CSV table of C-alpha atoms in Angstrom, one decimal:
chain,number,residue,atom,x,y,z
A,10,MET,CA,0.1,0.0,0.0
A,11,ILE,CA,3.0,2.4,0.8
A,12,PRO,CA,5.1,3.0,-2.3
A,13,THR,CA,8.5,2.5,-2.0
A,14,LYS,CA,9.6,5.5,-3.9
A,15,ASP,CA,10.8,8.8,-2.7
A,16,HIS,CA,7.9,10.7,-4.1
A,17,TYR,CA,4.3,9.4,-4.0
A,18,TRP,CA,0.7,10.7,-3.0
A,19,LEU,CA,-1.7,9.3,-0.6
A,20,LEU,CA,-5.3,10.2,-1.7
A,21,ASN,CA,-8.6,10.2,0.0
A,22,ALA,CA,-7.4,9.7,3.6
A,23,HIS,CA,-9.2,10.6,6.7
A,24,CYS,CA,-7.3,12.5,9.2
A,25,PRO,CA,-8.4,14.0,12.5
A,26,VAL,CA,-8.2,17.9,11.5
A,27,CYS,CA,-6.8,18.4,15.3
A,28,LEU,CA,-3.9,16.5,14.1
A,29,ILE,CA,-3.1,18.6,11.2
A,30,ALA,CA,-0.8,21.6,12.0
A,31,GLY,CA,-2.4,24.9,10.8
A,32,ALA,CA,-5.6,23.3,9.2
A,33,THR,CA,-8.1,25.7,8.7
A,34,ILE,CA,-9.9,24.7,5.3
A,35,PHE,CA,-10.6,21.2,5.9
A,36,ALA,CA,-14.3,20.0,6.0
A,37,GLU,CA,-14.9,17.8,9.0
A,38,THR,CA,-17.1,14.7,9.7
A,39,PRO,CA,-19.3,14.7,13.0
A,40,GLU,CA,-16.1,12.9,14.4
A,41,GLY,CA,-13.7,15.7,13.4
A,42,LEU,CA,-12.1,13.7,10.5
A,43,GLY,CA,-11.1,15.7,7.3
A,44,ARG,CA,-10.6,13.9,4.0
A,45,VAL,CA,-7.0,14.7,2.7
A,46,ASP,CA,-4.7,14.2,0.0
A,47,LEU,CA,-0.9,13.9,1.2
A,48,GLU,CA,2.2,14.3,-0.9
A,49,ILE,CA,5.0,12.5,0.4
A,50,LYS,CA,8.6,13.6,-1.1
A,51,ASP,CA,12.0,12.8,0.1
A,52,GLY,CA,10.8,11.9,3.5
A,53,GLN,CA,8.8,14.8,4.3
A,54,ILE,CA,5.1,16.0,3.9
A,55,ALA,CA,5.5,18.2,0.8
A,56,GLN,CA,1.5,19.2,0.7
A,57,ILE,CA,-1.6,18.3,2.7
A,58,ARG,CA,-4.7,19.2,0.7
A,59,PRO,CA,-8.4,18.8,0.9
A,60,HIS,CA,-9.3,15.7,-0.9
A,61,GLY,CA,-9.9,16.3,-4.6
A,62,SER,CA,-9.1,19.9,-4.5
A,63,ASN,CA,-6.4,19.9,-7.1
A,64,THR,CA,-5.5,17.6,-9.9
A,65,LEU,CA,-2.1,15.9,-9.5
A,66,GLU,CA,0.8,17.5,-11.4
A,67,SER,CA,2.3,14.3,-12.8
A,68,GLY,CA,1.0,11.0,-13.9
A,69,ASP,CA,4.4,9.6,-13.1
A,70,ILE,CA,4.1,10.0,-9.5
A,71,PRO,CA,2.4,7.0,-7.7
A,72,ALA,CA,-1.0,7.8,-6.1
A,73,ILE,CA,-2.8,5.4,-3.8
A,74,ASP,CA,-6.4,5.9,-3.1
A,75,LEU,CA,-6.8,5.2,0.7
A,76,ASN,CA,-10.5,4.9,0.6
A,77,LYS,CA,-10.9,7.2,3.8
A,78,ARG,CA,-8.3,5.0,5.7
A,79,LEU,CA,-7.3,6.7,8.9
A,80,ILE,CA,-3.9,8.5,9.3
A,81,PHE,CA,-2.7,9.3,12.6
A,82,PRO,CA,0.9,10.9,13.2
A,83,GLY,CA,3.4,9.0,15.3
A,84,PHE,CA,2.6,8.3,18.7
A,85,VAL,CA,4.3,10.2,21.8
A,86,ASP,CA,4.6,8.2,24.9
A,87,ILE,CA,5.2,10.5,27.7
A,88,HIS,CA,5.1,8.5,30.8
A,89,THR,CA,6.8,4.7,30.7
A,90,HIS,CA,9.0,2.9,33.0
A,91,LEU,CA,11.2,0.9,30.9
A,92,ASP,CA,13.6,-0.2,33.6
A,93,LYS,CA,10.9,-2.1,35.2
A,94,GLY,CA,9.3,-3.6,32.1
A,95,HIS,CA,8.7,-7.4,31.2
A,96,ILE,CA,9.8,-8.8,34.7
A,97,TRP,CA,6.2,-10.2,35.5
A,98,ARG,CA,7.2,-13.8,35.1
A,99,ARG,CA,10.0,-13.8,37.6
A,100,SER,CA,8.5,-11.1,39.9
A,101,PRO,CA,4.6,-11.3,39.8
A,102,ASN,CA,2.2,-9.0,41.8
A,103,LEU,CA,0.2,-11.9,42.9
A,104,ASP,CA,-2.3,-10.0,44.9
A,105,GLY,CA,-2.4,-7.4,42.3
A,106,THR,CA,-2.2,-4.4,44.8
A,107,PHE,CA,0.0,-1.2,44.8
A,108,ALA,CA,1.7,-2.5,48.0
A,109,GLY,CA,2.2,-5.9,46.3
A,110,ALA,CA,3.7,-4.2,43.3
A,111,LEU,CA,6.3,-2.2,45.3
A,112,SER,CA,7.2,-5.1,47.2
A,113,SER,CA,7.7,-7.4,44.0
A,114,ALA,CA,9.7,-4.6,42.2
A,115,PHE,CA,12.2,-4.2,45.0
A,116,GLU,CA,12.8,-7.7,45.4
A,117,ASP,CA,13.4,-7.8,41.7
A,118,VAL,CA,16.0,-5.1,42.0
A,119,ALA,CA,17.9,-6.9,44.7
A,120,LYS,CA,18.1,-10.2,42.8
A,121,TYR,CA,18.4,-9.1,39.3
A,122,TYR,CA,19.6,-5.3,38.8
A,123,ARG,CA,22.5,-5.5,36.5
A,124,ALA,CA,23.0,-3.4,33.1
A,125,GLU,CA,22.8,-6.6,30.8
A,126,ASP,CA,19.3,-7.4,32.0
A,127,ILE,CA,18.1,-3.7,32.2
A,128,TYR,CA,19.4,-3.1,28.7
A,129,ARG,CA,17.7,-6.0,27.0
A,130,ARG,CA,14.1,-5.5,28.8
A,131,MET,CA,14.4,-1.8,27.9
A,132,ASP,CA,15.5,-2.5,24.4
A,133,PHE,CA,12.6,-5.0,24.1
A,134,GLY,CA,10.2,-2.3,25.1
A,135,LEU,CA,11.5,0.1,22.6
A,136,LYS,CA,11.4,-2.4,19.9
A,137,CYS,CA,7.5,-2.8,20.6
A,138,SER,CA,6.9,0.9,20.9
A,139,TYR,CA,8.7,1.4,17.5
A,140,ALA,CA,7.0,-1.3,15.8
A,141,HIS,CA,3.6,0.2,16.9
A,142,GLY,CA,4.3,3.7,15.7
A,143,THR,CA,5.9,5.5,18.4
A,144,VAL,CA,8.2,8.3,17.6
A,145,ALA,CA,9.1,9.7,20.9
A,146,LEU,CA,9.0,8.3,24.4
A,147,ARG,CA,9.9,9.4,28.0
A,148,THR,CA,11.0,6.8,30.6
A,149,HIS,CA,11.2,7.1,34.3
A,150,ILE,CA,14.3,5.5,35.9
A,151,ASP,CA,14.5,4.5,39.5
A,152,ALA,CA,17.5,6.6,40.6
A,153,PHE,CA,18.5,5.8,44.3
A,154,GLY,CA,22.3,5.4,44.6
A,155,ARG,CA,23.9,2.9,42.4
A,156,GLN,CA,20.7,1.7,41.0
A,157,GLY,CA,20.4,5.2,39.2
A,158,GLU,CA,24.0,5.2,37.8
A,159,ILE,CA,23.4,1.8,36.2
A,160,GLY,CA,20.1,2.8,34.9
A,161,PHE,CA,21.2,6.0,33.4
A,162,GLN,CA,24.2,4.5,32.1
A,163,VAL,CA,21.9,1.9,30.1
A,164,PHE,CA,19.7,4.6,29.1
A,165,GLN,CA,22.4,6.7,27.5
A,166,GLU,CA,23.4,3.6,25.4
A,167,LEU,CA,20.1,2.9,24.2
A,168,LYS,CA,19.5,6.7,23.3
A,169,GLN,CA,22.6,6.4,21.2
A,170,ALA,CA,21.4,3.0,19.5
A,171,TRP,CA,18.1,4.2,18.8
A,172,GLN,CA,18.5,7.9,17.9
A,173,ASP,CA,17.7,7.5,14.2
A,174,LYS,CA,14.3,5.8,15.2
A,175,LEU,CA,13.1,7.3,18.5
A,176,THR,CA,13.5,10.5,20.3
A,177,LEU,CA,14.1,9.4,24.1
A,178,GLN,CA,14.0,11.4,27.3
A,179,ALA,CA,14.6,10.3,30.8
A,180,VAL,CA,13.4,11.3,34.2
A,181,CYS,CA,15.0,10.3,37.5
A,182,LEU,CA,12.3,8.5,39.9
A,183,VAL,CA,13.0,8.7,43.6
A,184,SER,CA,10.5,9.6,46.7
A,185,ILE,CA,10.7,13.2,46.9
A,186,ASP,CA,12.2,13.0,50.4
A,187,TYR,CA,15.5,11.9,48.9
A,188,TYR,CA,16.1,15.5,47.6
A,189,LEU,CA,16.7,16.5,51.4
A,190,THR,CA,19.7,14.1,51.5
A,191,ALA,CA,23.3,15.0,50.3
A,192,GLU,CA,22.7,11.8,48.0
A,193,GLY,CA,19.6,13.5,46.6
A,194,ILE,CA,21.4,16.7,45.9
A,195,GLN,CA,24.3,15.1,44.2
A,196,LEU,CA,21.4,13.1,41.9
A,197,VAL,CA,20.2,16.5,40.9
A,198,ASP,CA,23.4,17.8,39.8
A,199,ARG,CA,23.9,14.9,37.6
A,200,MET,CA,20.6,15.4,36.2
A,201,ALA,CA,21.6,19.1,35.4
A,202,GLU,CA,24.8,18.1,34.0
A,203,GLN,CA,23.0,15.2,31.6
A,204,GLY,CA,20.2,17.7,30.8
A,205,ARG,CA,17.7,15.3,32.3
A,206,ILE,CA,14.3,16.1,33.8
A,207,LEU,CA,13.9,15.9,37.6
A,208,GLY,CA,11.0,13.6,38.8
A,209,GLY,CA,9.9,12.0,41.9
A,210,VAL,CA,7.0,10.4,43.9
A,211,ALA,CA,5.3,12.7,46.2
A,212,TYR,CA,3.2,11.3,49.2
A,213,GLN,CA,0.8,12.8,51.5
A,214,ASN,CA,2.9,13.2,54.8
A,215,PRO,CA,3.6,15.6,57.5
A,216,ASP,CA,6.8,16.8,55.5
A,217,LEU,CA,5.4,17.4,52.3
A,218,VAL,CA,5.6,21.1,52.4
A,219,SER,CA,9.2,21.2,53.1
A,220,GLN,CA,10.0,18.3,50.6
A,221,LEU,CA,8.4,20.0,47.9
A,222,ALA,CA,10.0,23.4,48.8
A,223,GLN,CA,13.4,21.6,48.5
A,224,LEU,CA,12.4,20.0,45.1
A,225,PHE,CA,11.3,23.3,43.6
A,226,ARG,CA,14.2,25.2,44.9
A,227,LEU,CA,16.8,22.7,43.4
A,228,ALA,CA,15.0,22.5,40.2
A,229,GLN,CA,14.8,26.3,39.8
A,230,GLU,CA,18.3,26.9,40.6
A,231,ARG,CA,19.6,24.3,38.0
A,232,GLY,CA,16.9,25.2,35.3
A,233,LEU,CA,15.3,21.7,35.3
A,234,ASP,CA,11.8,20.6,34.3
A,235,LEU,CA,9.7,18.6,36.9
A,236,ASP,CA,7.8,15.3,36.1
A,237,LEU,CA,6.1,14.0,39.5
A,238,HIS,CA,3.9,10.9,40.5
A,239,VAL,CA,1.3,12.5,42.9
A,240,ASP,CA,-1.9,11.1,44.7
A,241,GLU,CA,-1.7,7.6,43.0
A,242,THR,CA,-4.3,6.5,45.7
A,243,ASN,CA,-8.0,6.3,46.3
A,244,ASP,CA,-7.4,8.2,49.7
A,245,PRO,CA,-9.8,11.4,49.3
A,246,ASP,CA,-7.4,13.1,51.9
A,247,SER,CA,-4.3,12.9,49.6
A,248,ARG,CA,-3.9,16.3,48.2
A,249,VAL,CA,-0.4,16.3,46.9
A,250,LEU,CA,-1.6,17.8,43.6
A,251,HIS,CA,-3.0,20.7,45.4
A,252,GLN,CA,0.2,21.4,47.3
A,253,VAL,CA,2.3,20.8,44.2
A,254,ALA,CA,0.3,23.9,42.6
A,255,LEU,CA,0.6,25.8,45.8
A,256,THR,CA,4.4,25.4,46.0
A,257,ALA,CA,5.1,26.2,42.2
A,258,LEU,CA,3.0,29.4,42.8
A,259,GLU,CA,4.6,30.4,45.9
A,260,THR,CA,8.2,29.9,44.5
A,261,GLY,CA,7.5,31.4,41.0
A,262,PHE,CA,8.7,28.4,39.4
A,263,SER,CA,9.4,28.7,35.7
A,264,GLY,CA,9.9,25.3,34.4
A,265,ARG,CA,7.6,22.9,33.0
A,266,ILE,CA,5.6,20.9,35.5
A,267,LEU,CA,3.9,17.5,34.6
A,268,CYS,CA,2.0,15.5,37.2
A,269,GLY,CA,1.0,12.0,36.6
A,270,HIS,CA,-1.8,10.0,38.0
A,271,CYS,CA,-3.8,12.4,40.1
A,272,CYS,CA,-6.1,9.5,41.3
A,273,SER,CA,-7.2,11.0,44.4
A,274,LEU,CA,-9.2,13.7,42.5
A,275,GLY,CA,-11.8,10.9,41.4
A,276,VAL,CA,-12.7,10.5,45.2
A,277,GLN,CA,-12.7,14.0,46.3
A,278,SER,CA,-15.6,16.3,46.4
A,279,PRO,CA,-16.6,18.5,43.4
A,280,GLU,CA,-15.6,21.6,45.7
A,281,GLU,CA,-12.2,20.0,46.6
A,282,VAL,CA,-11.5,19.4,42.8
A,283,GLN,CA,-12.4,22.6,41.7
A,284,ARG,CA,-10.1,24.4,44.4
A,285,THR,CA,-7.2,22.2,43.4
A,286,LEU,CA,-7.6,22.6,39.6
A,287,GLU,CA,-7.9,26.3,39.9
A,288,LEU,CA,-4.2,26.3,41.3
A,289,VAL,CA,-3.2,23.8,38.7
A,290,LYS,CA,-4.3,26.1,36.0
A,291,GLN,CA,-2.6,29.1,37.5
A,292,ALA,CA,0.6,27.1,38.0
A,293,ALA,CA,0.6,25.9,34.4
A,294,ILE,CA,0.8,22.4,35.4
A,295,ALA,CA,-0.1,19.4,32.9
A,296,VAL,CA,-1.7,16.0,33.8
A,297,VAL,CA,-0.8,12.9,32.5
A,298,SER,CA,-3.4,10.0,33.2
A,299,LEU,CA,-2.3,6.5,33.0
A,300,PRO,CA,-5.7,4.6,32.9
A,301,MET,CA,-4.5,1.2,32.1
A,302,CYS,CA,-2.3,0.9,35.3
A,303,ASN,CA,-4.5,2.7,37.6
A,304,LEU,CA,-7.5,0.6,36.2
A,305,TYR,CA,-5.4,-2.6,37.3
A,306,LEU,CA,-4.3,-1.3,40.7
A,307,GLN,CA,-6.8,1.0,42.3
A,308,ASP,CA,-9.5,-0.3,44.6
A,309,ARG,CA,-8.2,-3.7,44.3
A,310,GLN,CA,-9.3,-6.2,47.2
A,311,PRO,CA,-9.6,-9.8,47.4
A,312,CYS,CA,-12.9,-11.1,46.1
A,313,HIS,CA,-14.0,-7.7,45.5
A,314,THR,CA,-15.6,-6.0,42.4
A,315,PRO,CA,-14.1,-2.5,41.8
A,316,HIS,CA,-16.5,0.2,42.5
A,317,TRP,CA,-14.4,2.9,40.6
A,318,ARG,CA,-12.0,3.2,37.5
A,319,GLY,CA,-8.9,4.4,39.2
A,320,ILE,CA,-8.4,7.2,36.8
A,321,THR,CA,-8.5,11.1,37.5
A,322,ARG,CA,-11.2,13.4,36.3
A,323,VAL,CA,-9.9,14.0,32.8
A,324,HIS,CA,-13.0,15.6,31.5
A,325,THR,CA,-13.2,18.2,34.6
A,326,ILE,CA,-9.5,18.9,34.1
A,327,ARG,CA,-9.7,19.5,30.2
A,328,GLN,CA,-12.7,21.7,30.8
A,329,LYS,CA,-10.4,24.0,32.8
A,330,GLY,CA,-8.3,24.4,30.1
A,331,ILE,CA,-5.4,22.2,31.7
A,332,PRO,CA,-3.2,20.0,29.0
A,333,VAL,CA,-4.3,16.2,29.4
A,334,ALA,CA,-2.1,13.4,27.9
A,335,PHE,CA,-2.7,9.8,28.4
A,336,ALA,CA,0.3,7.2,28.2
A,337,SER,CA,1.4,3.5,28.8
A,338,ASP,CA,3.0,3.6,32.1
A,339,ASN,CA,4.1,0.0,33.3
A,340,CYS,CA,4.0,-2.7,30.9
A,341,ARG,CA,4.1,-6.6,32.0
A,342,ASP,CA,5.6,-5.8,35.6
A,343,PRO,CA,4.4,-5.6,39.0
A,344,PHE,CA,2.3,-2.6,38.5
A,345,PHE,CA,0.6,-3.6,35.4
A,346,ALA,CA,0.5,-7.3,34.2
A,347,PHE,CA,-0.3,-6.3,30.7
A,348,GLY,CA,0.4,-3.9,27.9
A,349,ASP,CA,2.6,-3.7,24.9
A,350,HIS,CA,3.8,0.0,24.5
A,351,ASP,CA,1.2,0.5,22.0
A,352,GLY,CA,-0.2,4.2,21.7
A,353,LEU,CA,-3.3,2.9,19.9
A,354,GLU,CA,-4.1,0.6,22.7
A,355,VAL,CA,-3.5,3.8,25.3
A,356,LEU,CA,-6.1,5.7,23.4
A,357,THR,CA,-8.6,2.9,22.9
A,358,GLN,CA,-8.7,1.9,26.6
A,359,SER,CA,-8.7,5.5,27.6
A,360,VAL,CA,-11.7,6.4,25.1
A,361,ARG,CA,-13.5,3.3,26.8
A,362,ILE,CA,-12.7,3.9,30.4
A,363,ALA,CA,-13.1,7.4,30.6
A,364,HIS,CA,-15.9,7.9,28.1
A,365,LEU,CA,-14.0,10.1,25.6
A,366,ASP,CA,-16.3,9.3,22.8
A,367,HIS,CA,-19.9,11.2,21.8
A,368,PRO,CA,-18.5,13.7,21.0
A,369,TYR,CA,-14.8,12.4,20.2
A,370,GLU,CA,-13.5,16.0,20.0
A,371,ASP,CA,-9.9,16.3,20.0
A,372,TRP,CA,-9.3,13.6,22.5
A,373,CYS,CA,-7.2,11.6,20.0
A,374,ALA,CA,-4.5,14.4,20.3
A,375,THR,CA,-3.7,13.0,24.0
A,376,VAL,CA,-1.3,10.6,22.6
A,377,ASN,CA,0.6,12.5,20.1
A,378,ARG,CA,0.1,16.1,19.7
A,379,THR,CA,-0.4,17.2,23.5
A,380,PRO,CA,2.3,15.0,24.8
A,381,ALA,CA,4.9,16.2,22.1
A,382,GLN,CA,4.3,19.7,23.2
A,383,LEU,CA,4.8,18.9,26.8
A,384,MET,CA,7.9,17.2,26.0
A,385,GLY,CA,9.2,20.4,24.0
A,386,LEU,CA,9.2,18.4,20.7
A,387,ASN,CA,7.9,20.8,17.9
A,388,ASN,CA,8.1,18.5,14.9
A,389,VAL,CA,6.2,15.5,16.1
A,390,GLY,CA,2.9,14.3,17.1
A,391,VAL,CA,1.1,16.3,14.2
A,392,LEU,CA,1.0,15.9,10.4
A,393,ARG,CA,2.8,19.2,9.2
A,394,VAL,CA,3.8,20.5,5.8
A,395,GLY,CA,7.6,20.4,5.7
A,396,GLY,CA,7.6,18.1,8.8
A,397,PRO,CA,8.8,14.5,8.6
A,398,ALA,CA,6.6,11.9,6.9
A,399,ASP,CA,6.0,9.8,10.2
A,400,PHE,CA,2.7,8.4,10.6
A,401,VAL,CA,0.4,5.5,11.2
A,402,LEU,CA,-1.9,4.3,8.6
A,403,PHE,CA,-4.9,2.0,9.7
A,404,THR,CA,-7.5,0.0,8.0
A,405,ALA,CA,-10.0,1.6,10.0
A,406,ARG,CA,-11.8,4.6,8.6
A,407,TYR,CA,-13.7,6.0,11.4
A,408,PHE,CA,-13.2,6.0,15.1
A,409,SER,CA,-15.9,3.3,15.7
A,410,GLU,CA,-13.9,1.0,13.5
A,411,LEU,CA,-10.5,2.0,14.9
A,412,PHE,CA,-11.6,1.3,18.5
A,413,SER,CA,-13.3,-1.8,17.6
A,414,ARG,CA,-10.4,-4.1,16.2
A,415,PRO,CA,-6.8,-4.1,17.4
A,416,GLN,CA,-5.5,-2.7,14.3
A,417,GLY,CA,-2.6,-5.2,14.1
A,418,ASP,CA,-2.3,-4.7,10.3
A,419,ARG,CA,-1.5,-1.0,10.5
A,420,ARG,CA,1.3,0.4,8.4
A,421,VAL,CA,3.9,2.4,10.1
A,422,VAL,CA,5.8,5.0,8.1
A,423,ARG,CA,8.9,6.5,8.9
A,424,ARG,CA,10.5,9.2,6.6
A,425,GLY,CA,8.0,8.4,4.1
A,426,GLN,CA,8.9,4.5,3.9
A,427,ALA,CA,6.9,1.6,5.5
A,428,ILE,CA,9.1,0.1,8.3
A,429,ASP,CA,8.8,-3.9,9.4
A,430,THR,CA,6.2,-3.7,12.1
A,431,THR,CA,7.1,-7.4,13.4
A,432,LEU,CA,7.1,-7.0,17.3
A,433,PRO,CA,9.9,-8.8,19.2
A,434,ASP,CA,9.5,-12.3,20.3
A,435,TYR,CA,8.8,-12.9,24.0
A,436,GLY,CA,11.2,-15.5,24.0
A,437,GLU,CA,13.8,-13.2,23.4
A,438,LEU,CA,13.7,-12.7,27.2
A,439,ASP,CA,13.2,-16.2,28.5
A,440,ASP,CA,16.8,-16.5,29.8
A,441,LEU,CA,16.3,-13.5,31.8
A,442,LEU,CA,12.9,-14.7,33.3
A,443,GLU,CA,13.1,-18.2,33.9
């Protein structure tokens, strides 16, 4: 379906208009899809036209009629944990709880954490992401002491190995009380030297105010952005997001702030939610929701049917004008036993779990355009004239078709050429897991 030549047209495609940079003239379906013709030349998008608006200049240029098949820009996965990935077989979380996940993850590090093991599992995850159509990815890396040194060394090697295929970012992950120690300050300095992002897990505790004050001070002094795990709990008294926003405003923090999970908003009163989100908006904080992992962990009790879906109030957040993204989070590890680093699966499950349909509006931008903007990436996550011809072509023609089948027959195009979308065999990791 995709020509092997350097110059061709794709005609009569459906593309969400919200994912076409500068789109102003495209007629839309009720789902917000525009019928477009795309000219691909020398690995770039040379033109994006309304379908049938012009005749082609030359019959020598291949032209493929897509019959309204959907085209998305490449996926951008802004919150992952590649260093934990694919350890379920050797370190399962048999009760499925958050506490069980922490315990299994700690035990796995104690037994198996070495560079070769981490490299192969992270590389496996990147192979999955690439084959599914991801173009950029951010991973958190557990960063206490020697563990962090090994993890970031491996990340740097992988970043080099994948530089022509994926844009990779890394965030250090520690509990934020660590930044009150000398070792924590050394970690901040290393992140600044390496151009990384400062991250952490913030829990509700009596010292939260001083912990956040220290974190924001260190980040501001070194010009670092923040990417935090907050309120990953169904405790309505967990108000970490509220305090993060207060601290950002009180300190005049000038960097980007991204907060992940924010689950406790889902069990707080509407009045409390509005107070928090007003501050979040003022502080220019963005939110990333991890619906698959949170659906899996939250409200889990033995022989108990969960009463809530675990995710944050994404509709209310977006109505406030706060940027919202969705991401993979954990894959096949104690925090989530499933997953395959697939941006379409993330979007499909988000639509189903959070009722992002009727209307679909521009929710499809939460796995490409929005996270690309939050990562500071200007040339990915949208279809742009003059930008790289990096996109995913589906057999589905409408959202109802896209979200009904796995779309395993998708075509992934990078720099104008279809890539091999064969997923890595699980057997590649057998010697690490048995």
